[in-house]
Amino acid sequence: MADSVELARRLFLLQLPERPSPTRRSSPRGLLGAPSLRLPRPPLWSLRCRTLDSTRPVAVEGGLGDGEDEEYEEGESYFSVTSSRLSQVDYLGESTKGDLNVRREHLDALDGNGESTLHGPIEEIAWKEAREAESLLRELGIADPFSVRHSPRGIFCTRTLNLRSISVIGYDMDYTLIHYNVMAWEGRAYDYGMANLKGMGFPVDDLEFDPDLVIRGLIMDKDKGNLVKADRFGYIKRAMHGTQMLTTSAVSEIYGRELVDLRKESRWEFLNTLFSVSEAVMFMQMVDKLDQGLVPAELGPLDYKGLYNAVSRALFRAHVEGQLKSEIMAEPERFVEPDPELPLALLDQKEAGKRLLLITNSDYHYTNKMMNHAFNRFLPNDMVWRDLFEMVIVSARKPEFFQISHPLYEVVTNDGLMRPCLKANSGGLYSGGSAQMVEKSLDIHGDEILYVGDHIYTDVSQSKVHLRWRTALICRELEDEFDALIRSHVQKEQLITLIQQKEIVGDLFNQLRLALQRRTNSRPAQTLAATCMDDQELTESMQKLLIVMQRLDEKIAPMLESDGELFNKRWGWLSRAGLWDKSHLTRQIEKYADIYTSRVSNFLHYTPFMYFQSQEQTLGHDVHSYSRRQQH
């Protein structure tokens, strides 16, 4: 993929202006460190652009806007970019800001010279151009967005998003730009937390970290000592008390009348992120200890909620005391999974005119160490990670960052010395502040900003609810689930076939049962043929159908129980709760995240100009499903 990306960049470089764009810093080695060689000009495919002078620059319609000066005369450029003040809303409800247009005078001149090949029905032209475009993508070795979307590294859309209209992209750091090895990071967090519990007097010596015990999106019931999985409506489908899964009948008995309500934070704790894994494992293991009567009496009478508070305090100490982060900073290679494509994806966005922000709750020293380790070795031209970002904000105190304003400090020295300041400026490194301050400093607001993070509440829902920022959720587990869904496809088809067979047999059985009911009450059956059925024939048919359904149930039940085991043996799929319904996690994603994907570097397989279009939302009463390409 890297070779194809570099090839595409070189082809693009051939059509860049001879002098650098006023909005981009020039580099003696091109965009990604490759020498700016003048390769032989390739043939120009699609859109028949061979009649255009590709050495002419791209200008912004009516000026660059946003206070920038336009370096070139308007007539010099064949293309223009729609500015904020000229943008409209297109038929999909999105802003046209940032769209590239061919200038009208050049289109007219093209037609006047008789050189245009775009005459005729546009439908026929579009099909022809689409086939040629797909052929060119194959020749370049570049996957088109439709095929990429159907892969573990796809970017999935819940609400239509036009990246061309996005001016600023903000990023969280932990588990977003920096992905940790869960076993290593959360395992050490667990070790430190358990050491703190042991110091408080809890029996923990025989316990070990088990990351497969929980998955993201589960919910801790602090009142009952349970871990539960709910569907999109809040109905609980699976539950575990301590480390033991509960039967379906036990779940129904305990939660038959209850719905999960995440607004009741005193009871329910949602596992928003992979950082929740160690806490949930600790809590469920300690519930077992409490039930077994192994918690010393001198710790006081503890219920499950008190036990949760003790676990939470122990883990909080592990983070606050700094030993864990010191260990990670000393050996980042043990804890951080490298991603060479990630810095290049951000570099594409920056060079496309996006202003990048880093907004993290981590402190300056930890942020600098982790970003140096994860970024600098993969950047070209001796760049460092700070060169990518218009503004960096550490110790942001999210989610409060999106709601209220905290004092703003500027980090002014490499060792982290700070001074108070009243206003943030481009290129600065700050601590604290607020999202409103960011908007004011950059003179942007709302849907011009895309914020990317891994925490549904802290990153995604709060920036969406309070500021109407566009949002992207990073969920690394999607890759494993995608692969597991592919591997389970044959079994799921068999299961659905069996269920459909039972439905057909069941429909016939129900009609015969109704016929028998009417006959018993001396009324005619539904039809003359049903009324004339012999009593013995009716009874024998019903018996046979019942036997068939019972045997189908014997085969369906274990298949339903095992559905999702390829992802997690206890909890099944991340995104589903049962065969048909979505999980509570999926509902949260759909509600708050405009797009979601497994890692930030997946943007490299698309472009900074992508138009993500949401999927068709099916309706129970609409018998047609319109298949179409989801992005263009």
XYZ file of C-alpha atoms in Angstrom, residues 513-525 535 538:
15
model
C -54.151 -24.220 15.277
C -56.586 -21.395 14.505
C -58.662 -23.764 12.357
C -58.819 -26.243 15.248
C -59.781 -23.457 17.662
C -62.680 -22.350 15.435
C -63.823 -25.938 14.875
C -63.837 -26.559 18.633
C -66.143 -23.549 19.033
C -68.458 -24.758 16.234
C -67.374 -22.064 13.775
C -66.037 -22.499 10.251
C -62.305 -22.323 9.684
C -60.168 -34.096 12.360
C -55.695 -31.813 11.160
